[in-house]
């Protein structure tokens, strides 16, 4: 199914598993009024949240059949291995690299047992009530020709509820992963020819080009509001962006996610902003979502440039594009792919090798008369595909982060819940989605999370997962304060965190936990030493 646009809401959040989904104006240049110009000022809303948790995390008992191999979805989430064959993969970058990653040939597939492991390990409780590998394994000697079928394909479980007596701070509680499938969206097929046509029509630029063309200078600082411990790197947005009400910062990712280190020899942080139409002047067009590509190679002198996310429209003969009108509460960059959380739908996928340059002479979005423009922004990043939630249980994709563990990677998504959203404030769940290292994408067709948990915390705006601990950024404290919850099965601890907090990212190479804030006039990005936040 094609991924549809989501209508965003202004504060407060009121819909099921909701987020504030409001939108915001402006251009791409320094704070001048012409050409590649800056945007107007505005008010931030609070982003959606959820939390992440690690497969096989502390206290979780991976279910084993006969004690061998297939403990459901592997901790680390590489997924099923077919006869040990590495992902030959049909990366199939169709339509000039527009995406369409095909099925692996014997590569990492959906969560299951290792080749040769005992098969079909079912769900169990795990020690300390911890999470376990959902429907288990499907092991045995798999053929190298295709990944083994996920056992979830043959079951249709009821939507799981909370354990009896489950309370705030009780830690992670396992949920049946089979209740939460996602499908590969039809946009991989429909957008392919359009992206190829745009790529043929417009100059293609790389991350290095965008960084070299930086035109804004945030301000390096040594501390941030809320006084989180261990701050090692921090900056405040330049004055024009710090006070702007029409664009609200939400998600964070970077080169630490993309490669585990640098991209184009640079250390990069990427932040998503959504356009708040409620704060924009009457009659303003929605500009959707933009990304700030921030070069922090020298953390004392950060620089950045904006690019606009767009959805392809038109035909292959006459391609165009439109804004991506979603909340973008979380983003994660892995290999070439940028995943953007689409609250009610799943994930939208963008290809960082398809950054295109457009004209900046008019404040309009789309292609007309042979010229393409993006609301005064010089660069666009077209959507190439997506993954659509296919569950009867109404999961929400409030944010997304990347987990790296043992040479494997997984997306970790979660749900923001409060007293005015979700069935209850403690209904927020965490999902872990293994990625195929050969393609950088989830399993083809329908796939399931390797694990699902209730997080046992409320108003979670973002999360990350490392070493069996879920780090959850929450806006629960009164007065716009923030808290960082450190959560494992059966236990939780709380640390001071930045005010008005949003998404999270882990920089493993530098041992940092990154986050950002959204409040107007107090918009910061920072990285704190992960060692300052020990397991609970």
Coordinates of C-alpha atoms in Angstrom, one line a residue:
X1 CA 0.0 0.0 0.0
X2 CA 1.2 3.5 -0.7
X3 CA 2.2 5.5 2.3
X4 CA -0.3 8.4 2.7
X5 CA 0.3 11.8 4.2
X6 CA -0.7 12.4 7.8
X7 CA -2.6 15.4 9.0
X8 CA -0.6 17.0 11.8
X9 CA -2.2 18.5 14.9
X10 CA -1.4 21.5 17.1
X11 CA -0.9 21.2 20.8
X12 CA -2.1 19.5 22.9
X13 CA -1.9 16.0 21.7
X14 CA -5.3 14.5 21.7
X15 CA -5.6 11.6 19.3
X16 CA -4.9 7.9 19.9
X17 CA -1.1 7.3 20.5
X18 CA -0.9 10.9 19.3
X19 CA 1.7 13.5 18.9
X20 CA 1.5 17.2 18.4
X21 CA 1.4 17.1 14.7
X22 CA 1.6 20.7 13.6
X23 CA 3.6 22.2 10.8
X24 CA 5.7 25.7 10.1
X25 CA 7.9 28.9 6.9
X26 CA 11.0 30.0 5.5
X27 CA 13.9 29.6 3.3
X28 CA 17.4 28.2 3.3
X29 CA 19.9 31.0 3.3
X30 CA 21.3 33.3 5.9
X31 CA 18.9 35.7 7.5
X32 CA 18.3 37.8 4.4
X33 CA 15.1 38.6 2.7
X34 CA 15.9 37.6 -0.8
X35 CA 16.9 34.5 -2.8
X36 CA 18.1 31.7 -0.5
X37 CA 16.7 33.4 2.5
X38 CA 15.8 32.7 6.1
X39 CA 12.3 32.0 7.3
X40 CA 10.0 33.7 9.8
X41 CA 9.8 33.1 13.5
X42 CA 7.5 30.7 15.4
X43 CA 6.4 28.4 18.2
X44 CA 7.4 24.8 18.8
X45 CA 5.1 22.0 19.8
X46 CA 6.1 18.9 21.5
X47 CA 7.1 16.0 19.4
X48 CA 5.8 12.5 19.6
X49 CA 7.8 9.8 21.4
X50 CA 8.2 6.3 22.3
X51 CA 11.1 4.2 23.3
X52 CA 13.6 1.7 22.2
X53 CA 14.7 -1.5 23.7
X54 CA 17.4 -4.0 22.9
X55 CA 16.7 -7.5 21.6
X56 CA 17.8 -9.9 24.2
X57 CA 18.5 -7.0 26.6
X58 CA 19.4 -7.4 30.3
X59 CA 17.2 -9.8 32.0
X60 CA 15.4 -11.0 28.8
X61 CA 15.4 -14.7 28.3
X62 CA 15.7 -15.5 24.6
X63 CA 13.5 -18.5 24.1
X64 CA 15.5 -21.5 23.1
X65 CA 14.4 -24.8 21.6
X66 CA 16.6 -27.6 22.8
X67 CA 19.1 -25.0 24.0
X68 CA 20.5 -24.6 20.5
X69 CA 20.6 -21.6 18.3
X70 CA 17.3 -20.0 17.4
X71 CA 16.3 -17.9 20.3
X72 CA 13.6 -16.2 18.3
X73 CA 15.0 -13.0 17.0
X74 CA 18.7 -12.8 17.7
X75 CA 19.9 -10.3 20.3
X76 CA 21.5 -7.9 18.0
X77 CA 18.9 -8.5 15.5
X78 CA 20.7 -9.8 12.4
X79 CA 17.6 -11.9 11.8
X80 CA 17.5 -15.3 10.3
X81 CA 20.6 -16.6 8.5
X82 CA 20.0 -19.0 5.7
X83 CA 22.7 -21.6 5.9
X84 CA 25.1 -18.9 7.0
X85 CA 25.1 -17.4 3.6
X86 CA 25.8 -13.7 3.7
X87 CA 23.4 -11.4 2.0
X88 CA 24.2 -11.6 -1.6
X89 CA 21.2 -9.3 -1.8
X90 CA 19.4 -7.9 -4.7
X91 CA 20.1 -4.3 -3.6
X92 CA 18.3 -3.5 -6.8
X93 CA 18.7 0.2 -6.7
X94 CA 16.0 0.6 -9.4
X95 CA 15.3 3.6 -11.4
X96 CA 18.7 5.2 -11.0
X97 CA 19.1 4.1 -7.4
X98 CA 15.6 5.1 -6.3
X99 CA 15.4 2.3 -3.9
X100 CA 13.4 -0.9 -4.5
X101 CA 15.8 -3.1 -2.6
X102 CA 14.9 -6.6 -3.5
X103 CA 14.9 -9.8 -1.5
X104 CA 18.3 -11.1 -0.3
X105 CA 19.7 -14.2 -1.7
X106 CA 20.3 -16.1 1.5
X107 CA 20.9 -12.9 3.4
X108 CA 19.7 -11.7 6.8
X109 CA 16.0 -12.0 6.8
X110 CA 13.2 -11.8 9.3
X111 CA 13.9 -12.6 12.9
X112 CA 14.3 -16.3 13.4
X113 CA 16.8 -19.0 14.4
X114 CA 20.3 -19.2 13.2
X115 CA 21.0 -21.7 10.5
X116 CA 21.4 -25.1 12.2
X117 CA 19.8 -23.9 15.4
X118 CA 16.9 -25.6 17.0
X119 CA 13.7 -24.1 15.5
X120 CA 10.6 -22.5 16.4
X121 CA 11.3 -21.2 19.9
X122 CA 8.1 -19.8 21.2
X123 CA 7.4 -16.7 23.3
X124 CA 8.2 -17.0 27.0
X125 CA 8.4 -14.8 29.9
X126 CA 12.1 -14.3 30.4
X127 CA 13.9 -13.7 33.7
X128 CA 12.7 -10.8 35.8
X129 CA 9.7 -10.6 33.6
X130 CA 11.9 -9.4 30.8
X131 CA 11.3 -9.3 27.1
X132 CA 11.9 -12.2 24.9
X133 CA 12.1 -13.0 21.2
X134 CA 8.5 -12.8 20.0
X135 CA 7.2 -15.8 18.2
X136 CA 10.6 -17.4 18.1
X137 CA 12.7 -19.1 15.6
X138 CA 11.9 -21.3 12.7
X139 CA 15.4 -22.7 12.7
X140 CA 16.9 -25.8 11.2
X141 CA 19.0 -26.1 8.0
X142 CA 17.6 -23.3 6.0
X143 CA 18.1 -23.2 2.3
X144 CA 20.6 -20.6 1.1
X145 CA 18.2 -19.6 -1.7
X146 CA 15.8 -17.5 0.5
X147 CA 15.4 -16.4 4.1
X148 CA 13.2 -18.7 6.2
X149 CA 9.6 -17.6 6.8
X150 CA 9.0 -15.7 10.0
X151 CA 6.7 -17.8 12.3
X152 CA 4.5 -14.8 12.7
X153 CA 3.3 -15.2 9.2
X154 CA 1.2 -18.1 10.3
X155 CA -0.4 -16.6 13.4
X156 CA -2.9 -13.8 14.0
X157 CA -2.6 -12.9 17.7
X158 CA -4.9 -10.6 19.6
X159 CA -3.6 -7.2 20.5
X160 CA -1.6 -7.7 23.7
X161 CA -2.3 -5.8 26.9
X162 CA -0.3 -4.8 29.9
X163 CA 0.7 -7.4 32.5
X164 CA -1.5 -7.3 35.7
X165 CA -0.5 -4.6 38.0
X166 CA 1.9 -2.9 35.5
X167 CA 2.9 0.5 36.8
X168 CA 5.0 3.4 35.9
X169 CA 8.7 2.6 36.4
X170 CA 8.2 -1.2 36.3
X171 CA 10.6 -1.5 33.4
X172 CA 10.2 -3.1 30.0
X173 CA 7.4 -5.6 29.6
X174 CA 7.3 -8.0 26.7
X175 CA 4.6 -7.9 24.1
X176 CA 3.7 -10.4 21.4
X177 CA 5.8 -9.1 18.4
X178 CA 3.5 -11.0 15.9
X179 CA 0.8 -8.5 16.5
X180 CA 2.7 -5.7 14.8
X181 CA 3.6 -6.3 11.1
X182 CA 4.7 -3.8 8.6
X183 CA 4.5 -4.0 4.8
X184 CA 6.8 -2.7 2.2
X185 CA 4.9 0.2 0.7
X186 CA 4.0 0.5 -3.0
X187 CA 5.8 3.8 -3.1
X188 CA 9.0 1.8 -3.9
X189 CA 7.4 1.0 -7.2
X190 CA 5.4 4.2 -7.9
X191 CA 8.2 6.7 -6.9
X192 CA 11.0 4.9 -8.7
X193 CA 10.4 6.2 -12.2
X194 CA 9.7 9.7 -10.9
X195 CA 12.9 9.9 -8.8
X196 CA 14.9 8.6 -11.8
X197 CA 13.3 11.4 -14.0
X198 CA 14.1 14.1 -11.4
X199 CA 17.6 12.8 -11.0
X200 CA 18.1 13.0 -14.8
X201 CA 16.6 16.5 -14.9
X202 CA 18.4 18.1 -11.9
X203 CA 22.0 18.3 -10.7
X204 CA 22.7 15.4 -8.3
X205 CA 24.7 16.5 -5.2
X206 CA 26.3 14.5 -2.4
X207 CA 26.5 15.0 1.3
X208 CA 29.9 16.5 0.9
X209 CA 28.5 19.1 -1.5
X210 CA 25.8 20.2 0.9
X211 CA 28.3 20.5 3.8
X212 CA 30.7 22.5 1.7
X213 CA 27.9 24.8 0.8
X214 CA 26.9 25.5 4.4
X215 CA 25.5 29.0 4.9
X216 CA 24.5 29.1 8.6
X217 CA 26.5 29.1 11.8
X218 CA 25.0 27.8 15.1
X219 CA 26.7 28.9 18.3
X220 CA 28.9 26.4 20.2
X221 CA 28.0 26.3 23.9
X222 CA 29.3 24.4 27.0
X223 CA 26.0 23.6 28.7
X224 CA 22.3 23.4 28.0
X225 CA 19.0 24.1 29.9
X226 CA 18.2 21.3 32.4
X227 CA 21.8 20.7 33.2
X228 CA 22.1 17.1 32.0
X229 CA 25.4 15.5 33.2
X230 CA 28.4 14.8 31.0
X231 CA 27.8 17.3 28.2
X232 CA 30.7 17.1 25.8
X233 CA 29.5 18.8 22.6
X234 CA 26.7 21.3 22.3
X235 CA 25.4 24.1 20.1
X236 CA 22.5 26.5 20.0
X237 CA 20.8 27.3 16.7
X238 CA 21.6 30.7 15.3
X239 CA 19.3 33.6 16.4
X240 CA 17.0 33.3 13.4
X241 CA 16.3 29.6 13.9
X242 CA 16.4 29.7 17.7
X243 CA 13.4 32.1 17.8
X244 CA 11.5 30.9 14.7
X245 CA 8.0 29.7 15.4
X246 CA 7.2 28.3 12.0
X247 CA 9.8 25.6 12.0
X248 CA 10.1 23.2 15.0
X249 CA 13.1 20.8 15.6
X250 CA 12.2 17.2 16.3
X251 CA 14.4 14.3 15.1
X252 CA 18.1 13.7 15.2
X253 CA 20.5 11.3 13.5
X254 CA 23.9 11.6 11.9
X255 CA 27.1 10.1 10.5
X256 CA 27.4 8.0 13.7
X257 CA 24.2 6.2 12.6
X258 CA 25.0 6.1 8.9
X259 CA 28.4 4.6 9.0
X260 CA 29.4 4.3 12.7
X261 CA 31.8 7.2 12.2
X262 CA 32.2 9.8 9.4
X263 CA 30.5 10.6 6.1
X264 CA 32.6 12.2 3.4
X265 CA 35.3 12.5 6.0
X266 CA 33.1 14.7 8.2
X267 CA 31.3 14.3 11.5
X268 CA 27.7 15.1 10.8
X269 CA 24.5 15.7 12.8
X270 CA 21.2 15.8 11.0
X271 CA 18.1 17.4 12.6
X272 CA 14.5 17.3 11.2
X273 CA 12.2 20.3 11.5
X274 CA 8.4 20.3 10.8
X275 CA 6.6 23.3 9.4
X276 CA 3.9 24.7 11.9
X277 CA 1.1 26.1 9.7
X278 CA -0.7 27.3 12.8
X279 CA 2.2 29.7 13.5
X280 CA 2.7 30.7 9.9
X281 CA 1.1 33.9 8.4
X282 CA -2.4 33.4 7.1
X283 CA -2.4 31.9 3.6
X284 CA 1.1 30.4 3.9
X285 CA 1.7 27.1 2.1
X286 CA 2.8 24.1 4.2
X287 CA 6.4 23.4 3.5
X288 CA 6.5 20.0 5.2
X289 CA 9.8 18.9 6.6
X290 CA 13.3 20.1 6.2
X291 CA 16.6 18.7 7.4
X292 CA 19.6 20.6 8.8
X293 CA 22.9 18.9 7.8
X294 CA 25.3 20.1 10.5
X295 CA 29.0 19.7 10.2
X296 CA 30.4 19.3 13.7
X297 CA 33.8 18.0 12.7
X298 CA 35.1 21.0 14.6
X299 CA 32.6 21.2 17.4
X300 CA 33.7 24.7 18.3
X301 CA 32.7 26.0 14.8
X302 CA 29.6 24.1 13.6
X303 CA 28.1 25.0 10.2
X304 CA 25.0 23.8 8.4
X305 CA 22.7 23.9 5.4
X306 CA 19.0 23.0 5.0
X307 CA 17.5 20.6 2.5
X308 CA 13.8 20.1 2.0
X309 CA 12.2 16.6 2.0
X310 CA 9.8 16.1 -0.9
X311 CA 7.5 13.5 -2.3
X312 CA 7.7 12.8 -6.1
X313 CA 4.6 13.7 -8.2
X314 CA 3.7 14.0 -11.8
X315 CA 4.9 11.6 -14.5
X316 CA 8.2 10.3 -15.7
X317 CA 7.9 12.6 -18.7
X318 CA 7.0 15.6 -16.5
X319 CA 8.2 14.9 -12.9
X320 CA 7.6 17.3 -10.0
X321 CA 7.4 17.1 -6.2
X322 CA 5.4 18.2 -3.2
X323 CA 6.1 18.8 0.5
X324 CA 6.1 15.9 2.9
X325 CA 3.6 17.0 5.4
X326 CA 4.3 14.9 8.5
X327 CA 5.5 15.5 12.0
X328 CA 8.9 13.8 11.5
X329 CA 9.3 13.2 15.2
X330 CA 12.3 10.9 14.7
X331 CA 14.8 10.2 12.0
X332 CA 17.5 7.5 11.5
X333 CA 20.2 7.3 8.9
X334 CA 21.7 3.9 7.9
X335 CA 24.0 3.4 5.0
X336 CA 22.4 5.4 2.2
X337 CA 18.9 5.4 3.6
X338 CA 17.2 8.0 5.8
X339 CA 14.2 6.7 7.7
X340 CA 11.6 9.3 8.8
X341 CA 8.9 8.4 11.3
X342 CA 5.4 8.9 9.9
X343 CA 3.2 8.9 12.9
X344 CA 0.1 7.0 11.8
X345 CA 1.7 5.1 8.9
X346 CA 5.2 3.7 9.6
X347 CA 8.4 4.8 8.0
X348 CA 9.2 6.9 4.9
X349 CA 12.5 6.3 3.3
X350 CA 14.8 8.8 1.5
X351 CA 18.0 8.1 -0.4
X352 CA 20.9 10.3 0.7
X353 CA 22.5 9.6 -2.7
X354 CA 19.7 11.4 -4.4
X355 CA 20.1 14.9 -3.1
X356 CA 19.1 17.2 -5.9
X357 CA 19.8 20.9 -6.5
X358 CA 17.0 23.3 -7.4
X359 CA 16.5 27.0 -8.1
X360 CA 16.0 29.5 -5.3
X361 CA 14.5 32.5 -7.1
X362 CA 10.8 32.0 -6.0
X363 CA 9.1 30.8 -2.9
X364 CA 7.2 27.9 -4.5
X365 CA 7.5 24.2 -4.3
X366 CA 7.5 21.9 -7.4
X367 CA 8.5 21.9 -11.0
X368 CA 6.9 24.2 -13.7
X369 CA 8.0 25.5 -17.0
X370 CA 11.1 23.2 -16.9
X371 CA 12.3 24.8 -13.6
X372 CA 12.1 23.1 -10.1
X373 CA 12.0 25.1 -6.9
X374 CA 11.7 24.2 -3.2
X375 CA 10.4 27.2 -1.3
X376 CA 13.8 29.0 -1.4
X377 CA 15.7 25.9 -0.3
X378 CA 18.6 25.0 -2.6
X379 CA 18.5 21.2 -2.1
X380 CA 15.7 18.6 -2.0
X381 CA 15.7 15.0 -0.9
X382 CA 12.9 13.0 -2.6
X383 CA 11.2 10.1 -0.9
X384 CA 12.0 6.7 -2.6
X385 CA 9.8 4.3 -0.6
X386 CA 8.4 3.4 2.7
X387 CA 7.1 0.8 5.1
X388 CA 3.4 0.8 6.1
X389 CA 2.1 -0.4 9.4
X390 CA -0.3 -3.4 8.9
X391 CA -1.4 -4.1 12.4
X392 CA -4.9 -4.2 13.9
X393 CA -3.5 -2.9 17.1
X394 CA -2.9 0.7 16.0
X395 CA 0.8 1.2 16.6
X396 CA 2.2 4.7 16.2
X397 CA 5.6 5.7 14.9
X398 CA 6.3 8.7 17.0
X399 CA 10.1 8.5 16.6
X400 CA 12.8 6.3 15.4
X401 CA 16.5 5.7 16.2
X402 CA 19.2 3.3 15.2
X403 CA 20.6 0.5 17.3
X404 CA 24.1 -0.9 16.4
X405 CA 25.1 -4.2 18.1
X406 CA 27.7 -6.8 17.1
X407 CA 27.9 -5.8 13.5
X408 CA 24.1 -5.7 13.0
X409 CA 21.7 -2.8 13.0
X410 CA 18.0 -2.3 13.8
X411 CA 15.5 0.5 13.7
X412 CA 14.0 1.2 17.1
X413 CA 10.6 3.0 17.1
X414 CA 8.2 4.0 19.9
X415 CA 5.0 5.7 20.8
X416 CA 4.4 8.9 22.8
X417 CA 1.5 8.4 25.3
X418 CA 0.1 10.7 27.9
X419 CA -3.2 11.2 29.8
X420 CA -4.7 12.8 26.7
X421 CA -3.4 10.3 24.1
X422 CA -3.4 6.5 23.8
X423 CA -5.7 4.2 25.7
X424 CA -3.7 5.1 28.8
X425 CA -0.6 7.0 29.7
X426 CA 1.4 3.8 30.1
X427 CA 0.3 2.3 26.7
X428 CA 3.5 3.4 24.9
X429 CA 5.3 0.6 23.2
X430 CA 8.7 0.0 21.8
X431 CA 9.5 -2.0 18.6
X432 CA 12.8 -3.2 17.2
X433 CA 13.0 -3.7 13.4
X434 CA 16.2 -5.6 12.2
X435 CA 17.8 -4.3 9.1
X436 CA 19.5 -6.4 6.5
X437 CA 23.2 -5.4 6.4
X438 CA 23.4 -6.2 2.7
X439 CA 20.6 -3.7 1.7
X440 CA 20.2 -1.5 4.8
X441 CA 16.5 -2.2 4.7
X442 CA 14.0 -4.4 6.6
X443 CA 13.0 -7.7 5.1
X444 CA 11.2 -7.5 1.8
X445 CA 7.4 -7.9 1.8
X446 CA 5.8 -8.2 5.2
X447 CA 8.0 -8.2 8.3
X448 CA 7.6 -8.1 12.0
X449 CA 9.6 -6.5 14.8
X450 CA 12.1 -8.8 16.4
X451 CA 10.9 -7.6 19.8
X452 CA 8.1 -5.5 21.2
X453 CA 7.7 -4.1 24.7
X454 CA 5.7 -1.8 26.9
X455 CA 8.1 0.8 28.2
X456 CA 6.6 1.6 31.6
X457 CA 7.1 5.4 31.2
X458 CA 5.0 8.3 30.0
X459 CA 5.4 11.2 27.6
X460 CA 8.4 9.7 25.9
X461 CA 9.6 12.0 23.1
X462 CA 12.5 9.8 21.8
X463 CA 14.5 6.8 22.7
X464 CA 17.7 4.8 22.0
X465 CA 18.8 1.3 22.8
X466 CA 22.3 0.1 23.9
X467 CA 23.5 -2.8 26.0
X468 CA 20.1 -4.0 27.0
X469 CA 19.1 -0.5 28.3
X470 CA 16.4 1.7 26.8
X471 CA 17.3 5.4 27.1
X472 CA 14.0 7.4 27.0
X473 CA 13.7 11.1 26.7
X474 CA 10.6 12.4 28.4
X475 CA 8.7 15.7 28.7
X476 CA 6.8 14.6 31.8
X477 CA 8.4 17.0 34.3
X478 CA 6.3 20.1 34.9
X479 CA 7.2 23.5 33.5
X480 CA 8.7 22.3 30.3
X481 CA 11.4 20.3 32.0
X482 CA 12.9 17.0 30.8
X483 CA 13.9 13.6 32.2
X484 CA 16.0 10.8 30.8
X485 CA 14.7 7.3 31.9
X486 CA 17.1 4.4 31.9
X487 CA 15.0 1.3 31.6
X488 CA 15.6 -2.4 31.5
X489 CA 13.3 -5.4 32.3
X490 CA 11.9 -5.0 35.8
X491 CA 13.7 -1.7 36.7
X492 CA 14.1 1.9 35.8
X493 CA 16.1 5.0 36.9
X494 CA 15.9 8.7 36.1
X495 CA 18.5 11.3 35.2
X496 CA 18.4 15.0 34.7
X497 CA 17.9 15.9 31.0
X498 CA 17.5 18.9 28.7
X499 CA 14.3 21.0 29.0
X500 CA 11.7 20.4 26.3
X501 CA 13.5 17.3 25.0
X502 CA 13.0 15.5 21.8
X503 CA 14.7 12.6 19.9
X504 CA 17.9 10.6 20.8
X505 CA 20.9 9.2 18.9
X506 CA 23.9 7.2 20.2
X507 CA 27.4 7.9 18.8
X508 CA 29.1 4.7 19.7
X509 CA 32.6 5.7 18.4
X510 CA 32.7 8.8 20.7
X511 CA 30.6 7.3 23.6
X512 CA 27.9 10.1 23.4
X513 CA 24.2 10.2 23.7
X514 CA 22.8 13.0 21.5
X515 CA 19.5 14.9 21.9
X516 CA 17.9 18.2 21.2
X517 CA 15.3 20.6 22.5
X518 CA 12.3 22.3 20.8
X519 CA 11.3 25.3 23.0
X520 CA 11.4 28.6 21.2
X521 CA 14.4 30.6 22.3
X522 CA 16.0 27.6 23.9
X523 CA 16.8 25.3 21.0
X524 CA 19.9 23.3 21.5
X525 CA 21.6 20.1 20.2
X526 CA 24.1 18.3 22.4
X527 CA 26.0 15.1 23.0
X528 CA 26.5 13.9 26.6
X529 CA 28.9 11.1 27.7
X530 CA 26.9 7.9 27.7
X531 CA 28.9 6.7 30.7
X532 CA 27.2 9.5 32.8
X533 CA 24.0 7.4 32.4
X534 CA 24.7 3.9 33.8
X535 CA 22.3 1.0 33.5
X536 CA 19.5 1.1 36.2

